[in-house]
Amino acid sequence: MPNTHFPPKGFSPLPYQEAVNAALVCTKCGLHATRNKVVFSDGPVPCDILCIGEAPGADEDAQGIPFVGRAGKLLTQMLLSIGLKRPDDVYICNTLKCRPPGNRTPEPKEILVCLPFLVSQVDAVRPKIIVLLGSPAMKTILNPSEGITRIRGQWYNLNVSYQTQPVRVMTIFHPSYLLRNPSSKEGSPKWLTWQDLKAIRKELETLR
Ligand code: URA
């Protein structure tokens, strides 16, 4: 069974601006030594929909804005295809706020020391829907026993301790994965993601 509560025990949200300020000067893991910019977020606070990716890549590290490179351009199009325009309609952030060298996968201890920032973001954004982009974000929030191919496209309710309504959470494939798997024939990752995006749009309409 995936997690049904957020944040994990022992975490409580810092006020948003304090979290932003702390992230900008954070040295809690080794990634601070190689980053150019801390990549905190893009989009308004609060916001009905919150997307969580993996970690900044080279373009994001240079600009300080999440999802602005090739994968970001695809994400922007995917969101637009369901009527969500950046930066006004979606709040976007990553599991890690600093780029791992060579875009390697985030390490569990990096995710753990960065988690207080994500806790503050979920608290301040007060989303109705959280979209998890790829496996590291899925593991950080839901920690399911199954992999992403089983979990994607499914709705989970997450009880966020400081919100009255449960937040609806869906995992979808990461846009970088879709760039590596360009087929859009029925049953392909791209095709499945289009089904997921339509389900997200439908859910957003019922919640609004
Ligand atoms: N991939 C991510 O997960 N996040 C970004 O910001 C860019 C690429």
mmCIF file with all atom_site columns, C-alpha atoms and ligand atoms in Angstrom:
data_model
loop_
_atom_site.group_PDB
_atom_site.id
_atom_site.type_symbol
_atom_site.label_atom_id
_atom_site.label_alt_id
_atom_site.label_comp_id
_atom_site.label_asym_id
_atom_site.label_entity_id
_atom_site.label_seq_id
_atom_site.pdbx_PDB_ins_code
_atom_site.Cartn_x
_atom_site.Cartn_y
_atom_site.Cartn_z
_atom_site.occupancy
_atom_site.B_iso_or_equiv
_atom_site.pdbx_formal_charge
_atom_site.auth_seq_id
_atom_site.auth_comp_id
_atom_site.auth_asym_id
_atom_site.auth_atom_id
_atom_site.pdbx_PDB_model_num
ATOM   1   C CA . MET A 1 1   ? 0.000   0.000  0.000   1.00 0.00 ? 1   MET A CA 1
ATOM   2   C CA . PRO A 1 2   ? 1.403   3.425  -0.910  1.00 0.00 ? 2   PRO A CA 1
ATOM   3   C CA . ASN A 1 3   ? 1.715   6.161  1.715   1.00 0.00 ? 3   ASN A CA 1
ATOM   4   C CA . THR A 1 4   ? -1.586  7.780  2.569   1.00 0.00 ? 4   THR A CA 1
ATOM   5   C CA . HIS A 1 5   ? -0.176  10.604 4.690   1.00 0.00 ? 5   HIS A CA 1
ATOM   6   C CA . PHE A 1 6   ? 2.134   13.517 4.081   1.00 0.00 ? 6   PHE A CA 1
ATOM   7   C CA . PRO A 1 7   ? 4.468   14.782 5.409   1.00 0.00 ? 7   PRO A CA 1
ATOM   8   C CA . PRO A 1 8   ? 6.236   11.838 7.055   1.00 0.00 ? 8   PRO A CA 1
ATOM   9   C CA . LYS A 1 9   ? 6.479   11.875 10.863  1.00 0.00 ? 9   LYS A CA 1
ATOM   10  C CA . GLY A 1 10  ? 8.906   14.445 12.233  1.00 0.00 ? 10  GLY A CA 1
ATOM   11  C CA . PHE A 1 11  ? 8.484   16.946 9.373   1.00 0.00 ? 11  PHE A CA 1
ATOM   12  C CA . SER A 1 12  ? 6.547   20.161 9.773   1.00 0.00 ? 12  SER A CA 1
ATOM   13  C CA . PRO A 1 13  ? 6.406   22.946 7.230   1.00 0.00 ? 13  PRO A CA 1
ATOM   14  C CA . LEU A 1 14  ? 8.560   26.059 7.490   1.00 0.00 ? 14  LEU A CA 1
ATOM   15  C CA . PRO A 1 15  ? 6.801   29.240 6.355   1.00 0.00 ? 15  PRO A CA 1
ATOM   16  C CA . TYR A 1 16  ? 7.159   29.413 2.550   1.00 0.00 ? 16  TYR A CA 1
ATOM   17  C CA . GLN A 1 17  ? 9.442   32.450 2.300   1.00 0.00 ? 17  GLN A CA 1
ATOM   18  C CA . GLU A 1 18  ? 11.700  31.025 5.002   1.00 0.00 ? 18  GLU A CA 1
ATOM   19  C CA . ALA A 1 19  ? 11.951  27.800 3.001   1.00 0.00 ? 19  ALA A CA 1
ATOM   20  C CA . VAL A 1 20  ? 12.836  29.731 -0.174  1.00 0.00 ? 20  VAL A CA 1
ATOM   21  C CA . ASN A 1 21  ? 15.518  31.707 1.647   1.00 0.00 ? 21  ASN A CA 1
ATOM   22  C CA . ALA A 1 22  ? 16.943  28.599 3.310   1.00 0.00 ? 22  ALA A CA 1
ATOM   23  C CA . ALA A 1 23  ? 17.059  26.676 0.008   1.00 0.00 ? 23  ALA A CA 1
ATOM   24  C CA . LEU A 1 24  ? 18.948  29.473 -1.736  1.00 0.00 ? 24  LEU A CA 1
ATOM   25  C CA . VAL A 1 25  ? 21.846  29.166 0.730   1.00 0.00 ? 25  VAL A CA 1
ATOM   26  C CA . CYS A 1 26  ? 21.510  25.453 1.542   1.00 0.00 ? 26  CYS A CA 1
ATOM   27  C CA . THR A 1 27  ? 24.698  23.407 1.991   1.00 0.00 ? 27  THR A CA 1
ATOM   28  C CA . LYS A 1 28  ? 23.096  20.311 3.580   1.00 0.00 ? 28  LYS A CA 1
ATOM   29  C CA . CYS A 1 29  ? 24.305  17.917 0.900   1.00 0.00 ? 29  CYS A CA 1
ATOM   30  C CA . GLY A 1 30  ? 27.210  17.730 -1.506  1.00 0.00 ? 30  GLY A CA 1
ATOM   31  C CA . LEU A 1 31  ? 25.189  19.062 -4.446  1.00 0.00 ? 31  LEU A CA 1
ATOM   32  C CA . HIS A 1 32  ? 25.688  22.644 -3.301  1.00 0.00 ? 32  HIS A CA 1
ATOM   33  C CA . ALA A 1 33  ? 29.347  22.407 -4.345  1.00 0.00 ? 33  ALA A CA 1
ATOM   34  C CA . THR A 1 34  ? 28.568  21.805 -8.013  1.00 0.00 ? 34  THR A CA 1
ATOM   35  C CA . ARG A 1 35  ? 25.308  23.726 -8.520  1.00 0.00 ? 35  ARG A CA 1
ATOM   36  C CA . ASN A 1 36  ? 25.119  27.052 -10.317 1.00 0.00 ? 36  ASN A CA 1
ATOM   37  C CA . LYS A 1 37  ? 21.603  27.961 -9.206  1.00 0.00 ? 37  LYS A CA 1
ATOM   38  C CA . VAL A 1 38  ? 19.158  26.547 -6.712  1.00 0.00 ? 38  VAL A CA 1
ATOM   39  C CA . VAL A 1 39  ? 15.983  25.637 -8.613  1.00 0.00 ? 39  VAL A CA 1
ATOM   40  C CA . PHE A 1 40  ? 13.072  26.162 -6.249  1.00 0.00 ? 40  PHE A CA 1
ATOM   41  C CA . SER A 1 41  ? 9.887   26.496 -8.277  1.00 0.00 ? 41  SER A CA 1
ATOM   42  C CA . ASP A 1 42  ? 7.845   28.009 -11.074 1.00 0.00 ? 42  ASP A CA 1
ATOM   43  C CA . GLY A 1 43  ? 4.215   29.054 -10.657 1.00 0.00 ? 43  GLY A CA 1
ATOM   44  C CA . PRO A 1 44  ? 1.836   30.694 -8.235  1.00 0.00 ? 44  PRO A CA 1
ATOM   45  C CA . VAL A 1 45  ? 1.218   30.037 -4.539  1.00 0.00 ? 45  VAL A CA 1
ATOM   46  C CA . PRO A 1 46  ? -1.449  28.786 -3.866  1.00 0.00 ? 46  PRO A CA 1
ATOM   47  C CA . CYS A 1 47  ? -2.303  26.697 -6.942  1.00 0.00 ? 47  CYS A CA 1
ATOM   48  C CA . ASP A 1 48  ? -4.794  23.871 -7.665  1.00 0.00 ? 48  ASP A CA 1
ATOM   49  C CA . ILE A 1 49  ? -2.218  21.731 -9.389  1.00 0.00 ? 49  ILE A CA 1
ATOM   50  C CA . LEU A 1 50  ? 1.314   20.903 -8.252  1.00 0.00 ? 50  LEU A CA 1
ATOM   51  C CA . CYS A 1 51  ? 3.781   18.968 -10.446 1.00 0.00 ? 51  CYS A CA 1
ATOM   52  C CA . ILE A 1 52  ? 6.842   17.393 -8.847  1.00 0.00 ? 52  ILE A CA 1
ATOM   53  C CA . GLY A 1 53  ? 9.773   16.284 -11.019 1.00 0.00 ? 53  GLY A CA 1
ATOM   54  C CA . GLU A 1 54  ? 13.113  14.697 -10.207 1.00 0.00 ? 54  GLU A CA 1
ATOM   55  C CA . ALA A 1 55  ? 15.932  17.244 -10.129 1.00 0.00 ? 55  ALA A CA 1
ATOM   56  C CA . PRO A 1 56  ? 17.237  20.148 -12.189 1.00 0.00 ? 56  PRO A CA 1
ATOM   57  C CA . GLY A 1 57  ? 19.213  19.386 -15.348 1.00 0.00 ? 57  GLY A CA 1
ATOM   58  C CA . ALA A 1 58  ? 21.841  21.579 -17.012 1.00 0.00 ? 58  ALA A CA 1
ATOM   59  C CA . ASP A 1 59  ? 19.385  24.172 -18.388 1.00 0.00 ? 59  ASP A CA 1
ATOM   60  C CA . GLU A 1 60  ? 17.513  24.461 -15.115 1.00 0.00 ? 60  GLU A CA 1
ATOM   61  C CA . ASP A 1 61  ? 20.775  24.745 -13.164 1.00 0.00 ? 61  ASP A CA 1
ATOM   62  C CA . ALA A 1 62  ? 21.829  27.611 -15.469 1.00 0.00 ? 62  ALA A CA 1
ATOM   63  C CA . GLN A 1 63  ? 18.492  29.473 -15.315 1.00 0.00 ? 63  GLN A CA 1
ATOM   64  C CA . GLY A 1 64  ? 17.213  28.676 -11.820 1.00 0.00 ? 64  GLY A CA 1
ATOM   65  C CA . ILE A 1 65  ? 13.787  27.642 -13.190 1.00 0.00 ? 65  ILE A CA 1
ATOM   66  C CA . PRO A 1 66  ? 12.456  24.050 -13.258 1.00 0.00 ? 66  PRO A CA 1
ATOM   67  C CA . PHE A 1 67  ? 11.640  22.286 -16.517 1.00 0.00 ? 67  PHE A CA 1
ATOM   68  C CA . VAL A 1 68  ? 13.014  24.739 -19.056 1.00 0.00 ? 68  VAL A CA 1
ATOM   69  C CA . GLY A 1 69  ? 15.186  22.317 -21.096 1.00 0.00 ? 69  GLY A CA 1
ATOM   70  C CA . ARG A 1 70  ? 14.029  19.706 -23.644 1.00 0.00 ? 70  ARG A CA 1
ATOM   71  C CA . ALA A 1 71  ? 12.006  17.717 -21.109 1.00 0.00 ? 71  ALA A CA 1
ATOM   72  C CA . GLY A 1 72  ? 10.597  20.968 -19.788 1.00 0.00 ? 72  GLY A CA 1
ATOM   73  C CA . LYS A 1 73  ? 9.430   22.043 -23.220 1.00 0.00 ? 73  LYS A CA 1
ATOM   74  C CA . LEU A 1 74  ? 7.625   18.719 -23.577 1.00 0.00 ? 74  LEU A CA 1
ATOM   75  C CA . LEU A 1 75  ? 6.077   19.119 -20.110 1.00 0.00 ? 75  LEU A CA 1
ATOM   76  C CA . THR A 1 76  ? 4.926   22.635 -21.032 1.00 0.00 ? 76  THR A CA 1
ATOM   77  C CA . GLN A 1 77  ? 3.211   21.222 -24.158 1.00 0.00 ? 77  GLN A CA 1
ATOM   78  C CA . MET A 1 78  ? 1.685   18.327 -22.225 1.00 0.00 ? 78  MET A CA 1
ATOM   79  C CA . LEU A 1 79  ? 0.165   20.753 -19.721 1.00 0.00 ? 79  LEU A CA 1
ATOM   80  C CA . LEU A 1 80  ? -1.060  23.046 -22.474 1.00 0.00 ? 80  LEU A CA 1
ATOM   81  C CA . SER A 1 81  ? -2.769  20.077 -24.141 1.00 0.00 ? 81  SER A CA 1
ATOM   82  C CA . ILE A 1 82  ? -5.071  19.914 -21.114 1.00 0.00 ? 82  ILE A CA 1
ATOM   83  C CA . GLY A 1 83  ? -5.557  23.667 -20.908 1.00 0.00 ? 83  GLY A CA 1
ATOM   84  C CA . LEU A 1 84  ? -2.913  24.458 -18.269 1.00 0.00 ? 84  LEU A CA 1
ATOM   85  C CA . LYS A 1 85  ? -0.639  27.353 -19.157 1.00 0.00 ? 85  LYS A CA 1
ATOM   86  C CA . ARG A 1 86  ? 2.719   27.997 -17.469 1.00 0.00 ? 86  ARG A CA 1
ATOM   87  C CA . PRO A 1 87  ? 3.469   29.815 -15.254 1.00 0.00 ? 87  PRO A CA 1
ATOM   88  C CA . ASP A 1 88  ? -0.028  30.888 -14.127 1.00 0.00 ? 88  ASP A CA 1
ATOM   89  C CA . ASP A 1 89  ? -1.962  27.608 -13.963 1.00 0.00 ? 89  ASP A CA 1
ATOM   90  C CA . VAL A 1 90  ? 0.566   25.153 -12.513 1.00 0.00 ? 90  VAL A CA 1
ATOM   91  C CA . TYR A 1 91  ? 3.111   25.169 -9.692  1.00 0.00 ? 91  TYR A CA 1
ATOM   92  C CA . ILE A 1 92  ? 6.154   23.128 -10.711 1.00 0.00 ? 92  ILE A CA 1
ATOM   93  C CA . CYS A 1 93  ? 9.058   21.999 -8.552  1.00 0.00 ? 93  CYS A CA 1
ATOM   94  C CA . ASN A 1 94  ? 11.448  19.092 -8.151  1.00 0.00 ? 94  ASN A CA 1
ATOM   95  C CA . THR A 1 95  ? 12.244  16.516 -5.495  1.00 0.00 ? 95  THR A CA 1
ATOM   96  C CA . LEU A 1 96  ? 15.793  17.939 -5.378  1.00 0.00 ? 96  LEU A CA 1
ATOM   97  C CA . LYS A 1 97  ? 16.435  21.661 -5.679  1.00 0.00 ? 97  LYS A CA 1
ATOM   98  C CA . CYS A 1 98  ? 20.031  21.269 -6.926  1.00 0.00 ? 98  CYS A CA 1
ATOM   99  C CA . ARG A 1 99  ? 21.387  19.479 -9.974  1.00 0.00 ? 99  ARG A CA 1
ATOM   100 C CA . PRO A 1 100 ? 23.092  16.106 -9.443  1.00 0.00 ? 100 PRO A CA 1
ATOM   101 C CA . PRO A 1 101 ? 26.347  16.044 -11.449 1.00 0.00 ? 101 PRO A CA 1
ATOM   102 C CA . GLY A 1 102 ? 25.844  14.488 -14.863 1.00 0.00 ? 102 GLY A CA 1
ATOM   103 C CA . ASN A 1 103 ? 22.099  14.240 -14.114 1.00 0.00 ? 103 ASN A CA 1
ATOM   104 C CA . ARG A 1 104 ? 22.593  11.073 -12.095 1.00 0.00 ? 104 ARG A CA 1
ATOM   105 C CA . THR A 1 105 ? 19.636  9.720  -10.126 1.00 0.00 ? 105 THR A CA 1
ATOM   106 C CA . PRO A 1 106 ? 19.113  11.459 -6.752  1.00 0.00 ? 106 PRO A CA 1
ATOM   107 C CA . GLU A 1 107 ? 20.484  9.564  -3.775  1.00 0.00 ? 107 GLU A CA 1
ATOM   108 C CA . PRO A 1 108 ? 18.112  8.694  -0.894  1.00 0.00 ? 108 PRO A CA 1
ATOM   109 C CA . LYS A 1 109 ? 20.089  10.882 1.554   1.00 0.00 ? 109 LYS A CA 1
ATOM   110 C CA . GLU A 1 110 ? 19.866  13.868 -0.836  1.00 0.00 ? 110 GLU A CA 1
ATOM   111 C CA . ILE A 1 111 ? 16.112  13.382 -1.113  1.00 0.00 ? 111 ILE A CA 1
ATOM   112 C CA . LEU A 1 112 ? 15.833  13.239 2.681   1.00 0.00 ? 112 LEU A CA 1
ATOM   113 C CA . VAL A 1 113 ? 17.755  16.456 3.373   1.00 0.00 ? 113 VAL A CA 1
ATOM   114 C CA . CYS A 1 114 ? 15.817  18.269 0.620   1.00 0.00 ? 114 CYS A CA 1
ATOM   115 C CA . LEU A 1 115 ? 12.407  17.009 1.830   1.00 0.00 ? 115 LEU A CA 1
ATOM   116 C CA . PRO A 1 116 ? 11.712  19.923 4.240   1.00 0.00 ? 116 PRO A CA 1
ATOM   117 C CA . PHE A 1 117 ? 11.561  22.247 1.205   1.00 0.00 ? 117 PHE A CA 1
ATOM   118 C CA . LEU A 1 118 ? 9.007   20.025 -0.518  1.00 0.00 ? 118 LEU A CA 1
ATOM   119 C CA . VAL A 1 119 ? 6.987   19.844 2.708   1.00 0.00 ? 119 VAL A CA 1
ATOM   120 C CA . SER A 1 120 ? 6.811   23.659 2.786   1.00 0.00 ? 120 SER A CA 1
ATOM   121 C CA . GLN A 1 121 ? 5.868   23.773 -0.871  1.00 0.00 ? 121 GLN A CA 1
ATOM   122 C CA . VAL A 1 122 ? 2.981   21.301 -0.493  1.00 0.00 ? 122 VAL A CA 1
ATOM   123 C CA . ASP A 1 123 ? 1.810   23.221 2.579   1.00 0.00 ? 123 ASP A CA 1
ATOM   124 C CA . ALA A 1 124 ? 1.896   26.655 0.935   1.00 0.00 ? 124 ALA A CA 1
ATOM   125 C CA . VAL A 1 125 ? 0.608   25.641 -2.508  1.00 0.00 ? 125 VAL A CA 1
ATOM   126 C CA . ARG A 1 126 ? -2.403  23.766 -1.063  1.00 0.00 ? 126 ARG A CA 1
ATOM   127 C CA . PRO A 1 127 ? -2.954  21.814 -4.280  1.00 0.00 ? 127 PRO A CA 1
ATOM   128 C CA . LYS A 1 128 ? -6.096  19.848 -5.099  1.00 0.00 ? 128 LYS A CA 1
ATOM   129 C CA . ILE A 1 129 ? -4.052  17.592 -7.375  1.00 0.00 ? 129 ILE A CA 1
ATOM   130 C CA . ILE A 1 130 ? -0.401  16.536 -7.217  1.00 0.00 ? 130 ILE A CA 1
ATOM   131 C CA . VAL A 1 131 ? 1.151   15.099 -10.383 1.00 0.00 ? 131 VAL A CA 1
ATOM   132 C CA . LEU A 1 132 ? 4.305   13.063 -9.757  1.00 0.00 ? 132 LEU A CA 1
ATOM   133 C CA . LEU A 1 133 ? 6.628   13.063 -12.760 1.00 0.00 ? 133 LEU A CA 1
ATOM   134 C CA . GLY A 1 134 ? 8.641   9.854  -12.753 1.00 0.00 ? 134 GLY A CA 1
ATOM   135 C CA . SER A 1 135 ? 9.943   7.423  -10.212 1.00 0.00 ? 135 SER A CA 1
ATOM   136 C CA . PRO A 1 136 ? 11.958  9.519  -7.704  1.00 0.00 ? 136 PRO A CA 1
ATOM   137 C CA . ALA A 1 137 ? 8.992   11.866 -7.107  1.00 0.00 ? 137 ALA A CA 1
ATOM   138 C CA . MET A 1 138 ? 6.657   8.859  -6.858  1.00 0.00 ? 138 MET A CA 1
ATOM   139 C CA . LYS A 1 139 ? 8.909   7.160  -4.293  1.00 0.00 ? 139 LYS A CA 1
ATOM   140 C CA . THR A 1 140 ? 9.335   10.355 -2.283  1.00 0.00 ? 140 THR A CA 1
ATOM   141 C CA . ILE A 1 141 ? 5.615   11.011 -1.904  1.00 0.00 ? 141 ILE A CA 1
ATOM   142 C CA . LEU A 1 142 ? 3.905   7.610  -2.226  1.00 0.00 ? 142 LEU A CA 1
ATOM   143 C CA . ASN A 1 143 ? 6.722   5.085  -1.641  1.00 0.00 ? 143 ASN A CA 1
ATOM   144 C CA . PRO A 1 144 ? 4.673   2.252  -3.202  1.00 0.00 ? 144 PRO A CA 1
ATOM   145 C CA . SER A 1 145 ? 5.916   -1.329 -3.280  1.00 0.00 ? 145 SER A CA 1
ATOM   146 C CA . GLU A 1 146 ? 5.274   -1.536 -7.034  1.00 0.00 ? 146 GLU A CA 1
ATOM   147 C CA . GLY A 1 147 ? 7.130   0.260  -9.817  1.00 0.00 ? 147 GLY A CA 1
ATOM   148 C CA . ILE A 1 148 ? 5.977   3.150  -11.948 1.00 0.00 ? 148 ILE A CA 1
ATOM   149 C CA . THR A 1 149 ? 4.495   1.026  -14.739 1.00 0.00 ? 149 THR A CA 1
ATOM   150 C CA . ARG A 1 150 ? 1.971   -0.325 -12.213 1.00 0.00 ? 150 ARG A CA 1
ATOM   151 C CA . ILE A 1 151 ? 1.354   2.920  -10.314 1.00 0.00 ? 151 ILE A CA 1
ATOM   152 C CA . ARG A 1 152 ? 1.105   5.456  -13.167 1.00 0.00 ? 152 ARG A CA 1
ATOM   153 C CA . GLY A 1 153 ? -2.369  6.490  -14.151 1.00 0.00 ? 153 GLY A CA 1
ATOM   154 C CA . GLN A 1 154 ? -3.882  5.540  -10.792 1.00 0.00 ? 154 GLN A CA 1
ATOM   155 C CA . TRP A 1 155 ? -5.421  7.985  -8.370  1.00 0.00 ? 155 TRP A CA 1
ATOM   156 C CA . TYR A 1 156 ? -4.358  7.944  -4.727  1.00 0.00 ? 156 TYR A CA 1
ATOM   157 C CA . ASN A 1 157 ? -5.694  10.059 -1.887  1.00 0.00 ? 157 ASN A CA 1
ATOM   158 C CA . LEU A 1 158 ? -3.047  11.722 0.224   1.00 0.00 ? 158 LEU A CA 1
ATOM   159 C CA . ASN A 1 159 ? -3.992  13.126 3.591   1.00 0.00 ? 159 ASN A CA 1
ATOM   160 C CA . VAL A 1 160 ? -1.879  16.204 3.999   1.00 0.00 ? 160 VAL A CA 1
ATOM   161 C CA . SER A 1 161 ? -1.790  16.877 7.715   1.00 0.00 ? 161 SER A CA 1
ATOM   162 C CA . TYR A 1 162 ? -2.506  20.585 7.440   1.00 0.00 ? 162 TYR A CA 1
ATOM   163 C CA . GLN A 1 163 ? -5.314  20.334 4.824   1.00 0.00 ? 163 GLN A CA 1
ATOM   164 C CA . THR A 1 164 ? -8.923  19.328 5.377   1.00 0.00 ? 164 THR A CA 1
ATOM   165 C CA . GLN A 1 165 ? -9.556  17.646 1.998   1.00 0.00 ? 165 GLN A CA 1
ATOM   166 C CA . PRO A 1 166 ? -7.351  14.758 0.826   1.00 0.00 ? 166 PRO A CA 1
ATOM   167 C CA . VAL A 1 167 ? -5.160  15.658 -2.144  1.00 0.00 ? 167 VAL A CA 1
ATOM   168 C CA . ARG A 1 168 ? -5.618  13.586 -5.308  1.00 0.00 ? 168 ARG A CA 1
ATOM   169 C CA . VAL A 1 169 ? -2.277  12.230 -6.492  1.00 0.00 ? 169 VAL A CA 1
ATOM   170 C CA . MET A 1 170 ? -1.368  10.709 -9.851  1.00 0.00 ? 170 MET A CA 1
ATOM   171 C CA . THR A 1 171 ? 2.027   9.515  -11.102 1.00 0.00 ? 171 THR A CA 1
ATOM   172 C CA . ILE A 1 172 ? 2.806   9.858  -14.801 1.00 0.00 ? 172 ILE A CA 1
ATOM   173 C CA . PHE A 1 173 ? 5.897   8.986  -16.834 1.00 0.00 ? 173 PHE A CA 1
ATOM   174 C CA . HIS A 1 174 ? 8.667   11.587 -16.695 1.00 0.00 ? 174 HIS A CA 1
ATOM   175 C CA . PRO A 1 175 ? 8.865   13.736 -19.866 1.00 0.00 ? 175 PRO A CA 1
ATOM   176 C CA . SER A 1 176 ? 12.549  12.684 -20.325 1.00 0.00 ? 176 SER A CA 1
ATOM   177 C CA . TYR A 1 177 ? 11.386  9.070  -20.520 1.00 0.00 ? 177 TYR A CA 1
ATOM   178 C CA . LEU A 1 178 ? 8.836   10.070 -23.152 1.00 0.00 ? 178 LEU A CA 1
ATOM   179 C CA . LEU A 1 179 ? 11.582  11.797 -25.162 1.00 0.00 ? 179 LEU A CA 1
ATOM   180 C CA . ARG A 1 180 ? 13.502  8.508  -25.141 1.00 0.00 ? 180 ARG A CA 1
ATOM   181 C CA . ASN A 1 181 ? 10.369  6.576  -26.162 1.00 0.00 ? 181 ASN A CA 1
ATOM   182 C CA . PRO A 1 182 ? 8.834   8.651  -28.950 1.00 0.00 ? 182 PRO A CA 1
ATOM   183 C CA . SER A 1 183 ? 6.312   6.137  -30.340 1.00 0.00 ? 183 SER A CA 1
ATOM   184 C CA . SER A 1 184 ? 2.732   7.223  -29.773 1.00 0.00 ? 184 SER A CA 1
ATOM   185 C CA . LYS A 1 185 ? 1.034   4.033  -30.883 1.00 0.00 ? 185 LYS A CA 1
ATOM   186 C CA . GLU A 1 186 ? -1.682  2.560  -28.703 1.00 0.00 ? 186 GLU A CA 1
ATOM   187 C CA . GLY A 1 187 ? -0.231  1.162  -25.456 1.00 0.00 ? 187 GLY A CA 1
ATOM   188 C CA . SER A 1 188 ? 3.070   3.083  -25.762 1.00 0.00 ? 188 SER A CA 1
ATOM   189 C CA . PRO A 1 189 ? 4.295   5.275  -22.849 1.00 0.00 ? 189 PRO A CA 1
ATOM   190 C CA . LYS A 1 190 ? 3.252   8.398  -24.787 1.00 0.00 ? 190 LYS A CA 1
ATOM   191 C CA . TRP A 1 191 ? -0.189  7.024  -25.507 1.00 0.00 ? 191 TRP A CA 1
ATOM   192 C CA . LEU A 1 192 ? -0.633  5.975  -21.867 1.00 0.00 ? 192 LEU A CA 1
ATOM   193 C CA . THR A 1 193 ? 0.470   9.441  -20.728 1.00 0.00 ? 193 THR A CA 1
ATOM   194 C CA . TRP A 1 194 ? -2.152  11.074 -22.948 1.00 0.00 ? 194 TRP A CA 1
ATOM   195 C CA . GLN A 1 195 ? -4.798  8.929  -21.209 1.00 0.00 ? 195 GLN A CA 1
ATOM   196 C CA . ASP A 1 196 ? -3.376  10.066 -17.849 1.00 0.00 ? 196 ASP A CA 1
ATOM   197 C CA . LEU A 1 197 ? -3.406  13.737 -18.865 1.00 0.00 ? 197 LEU A CA 1
ATOM   198 C CA . LYS A 1 198 ? -7.058  13.477 -19.930 1.00 0.00 ? 198 LYS A CA 1
ATOM   199 C CA . ALA A 1 199 ? -7.898  11.892 -16.560 1.00 0.00 ? 199 ALA A CA 1
ATOM   200 C CA . ILE A 1 200 ? -6.118  14.763 -14.765 1.00 0.00 ? 200 ILE A CA 1
ATOM   201 C CA . ARG A 1 201 ? -8.073  17.353 -16.744 1.00 0.00 ? 201 ARG A CA 1
ATOM   202 C CA . LYS A 1 202 ? -11.341 15.559 -15.925 1.00 0.00 ? 202 LYS A CA 1
ATOM   203 C CA . GLU A 1 203 ? -10.492 15.371 -12.214 1.00 0.00 ? 203 GLU A CA 1
ATOM   204 C CA . LEU A 1 204 ? -9.563  19.046 -12.119 1.00 0.00 ? 204 LEU A CA 1
ATOM   205 C CA . GLU A 1 205 ? -12.927 19.928 -13.675 1.00 0.00 ? 205 GLU A CA 1
ATOM   206 C CA . THR A 1 206 ? -14.816 17.927 -11.049 1.00 0.00 ? 206 THR A CA 1
ATOM   207 C CA . LEU A 1 207 ? -12.801 19.480 -8.195  1.00 0.00 ? 207 LEU A CA 1
ATOM   208 C CA . ARG A 1 208 ? -13.219 23.086 -9.347  1.00 0.00 ? 208 ARG A CA 1
HETATM 209 N N1 . URA B 2 .   ? 13.873  17.026 -15.196 1.00 0.00 ? 1   URA B N1 1
HETATM 210 C C1 . URA B 2 .   ? 13.357  17.219 -13.972 1.00 0.00 ? 1   URA B C1 1
HETATM 211 O O1 . URA B 2 .   ? 12.960  16.284 -13.312 1.00 0.00 ? 1   URA B O1 1
HETATM 212 N N2 . URA B 2 .   ? 13.260  18.446 -13.516 1.00 0.00 ? 1   URA B N2 1
HETATM 213 C C2 . URA B 2 .   ? 13.642  19.504 -14.207 1.00 0.00 ? 1   URA B C2 1
HETATM 214 O O2 . URA B 2 .   ? 13.510  20.617 -13.696 1.00 0.00 ? 1   URA B O2 1
HETATM 215 C C3 . URA B 2 .   ? 14.159  19.289 -15.485 1.00 0.00 ? 1   URA B C3 1
HETATM 216 C C4 . URA B 2 .   ? 14.279  18.051 -15.967 1.00 0.00 ? 1   URA B C4 1
#
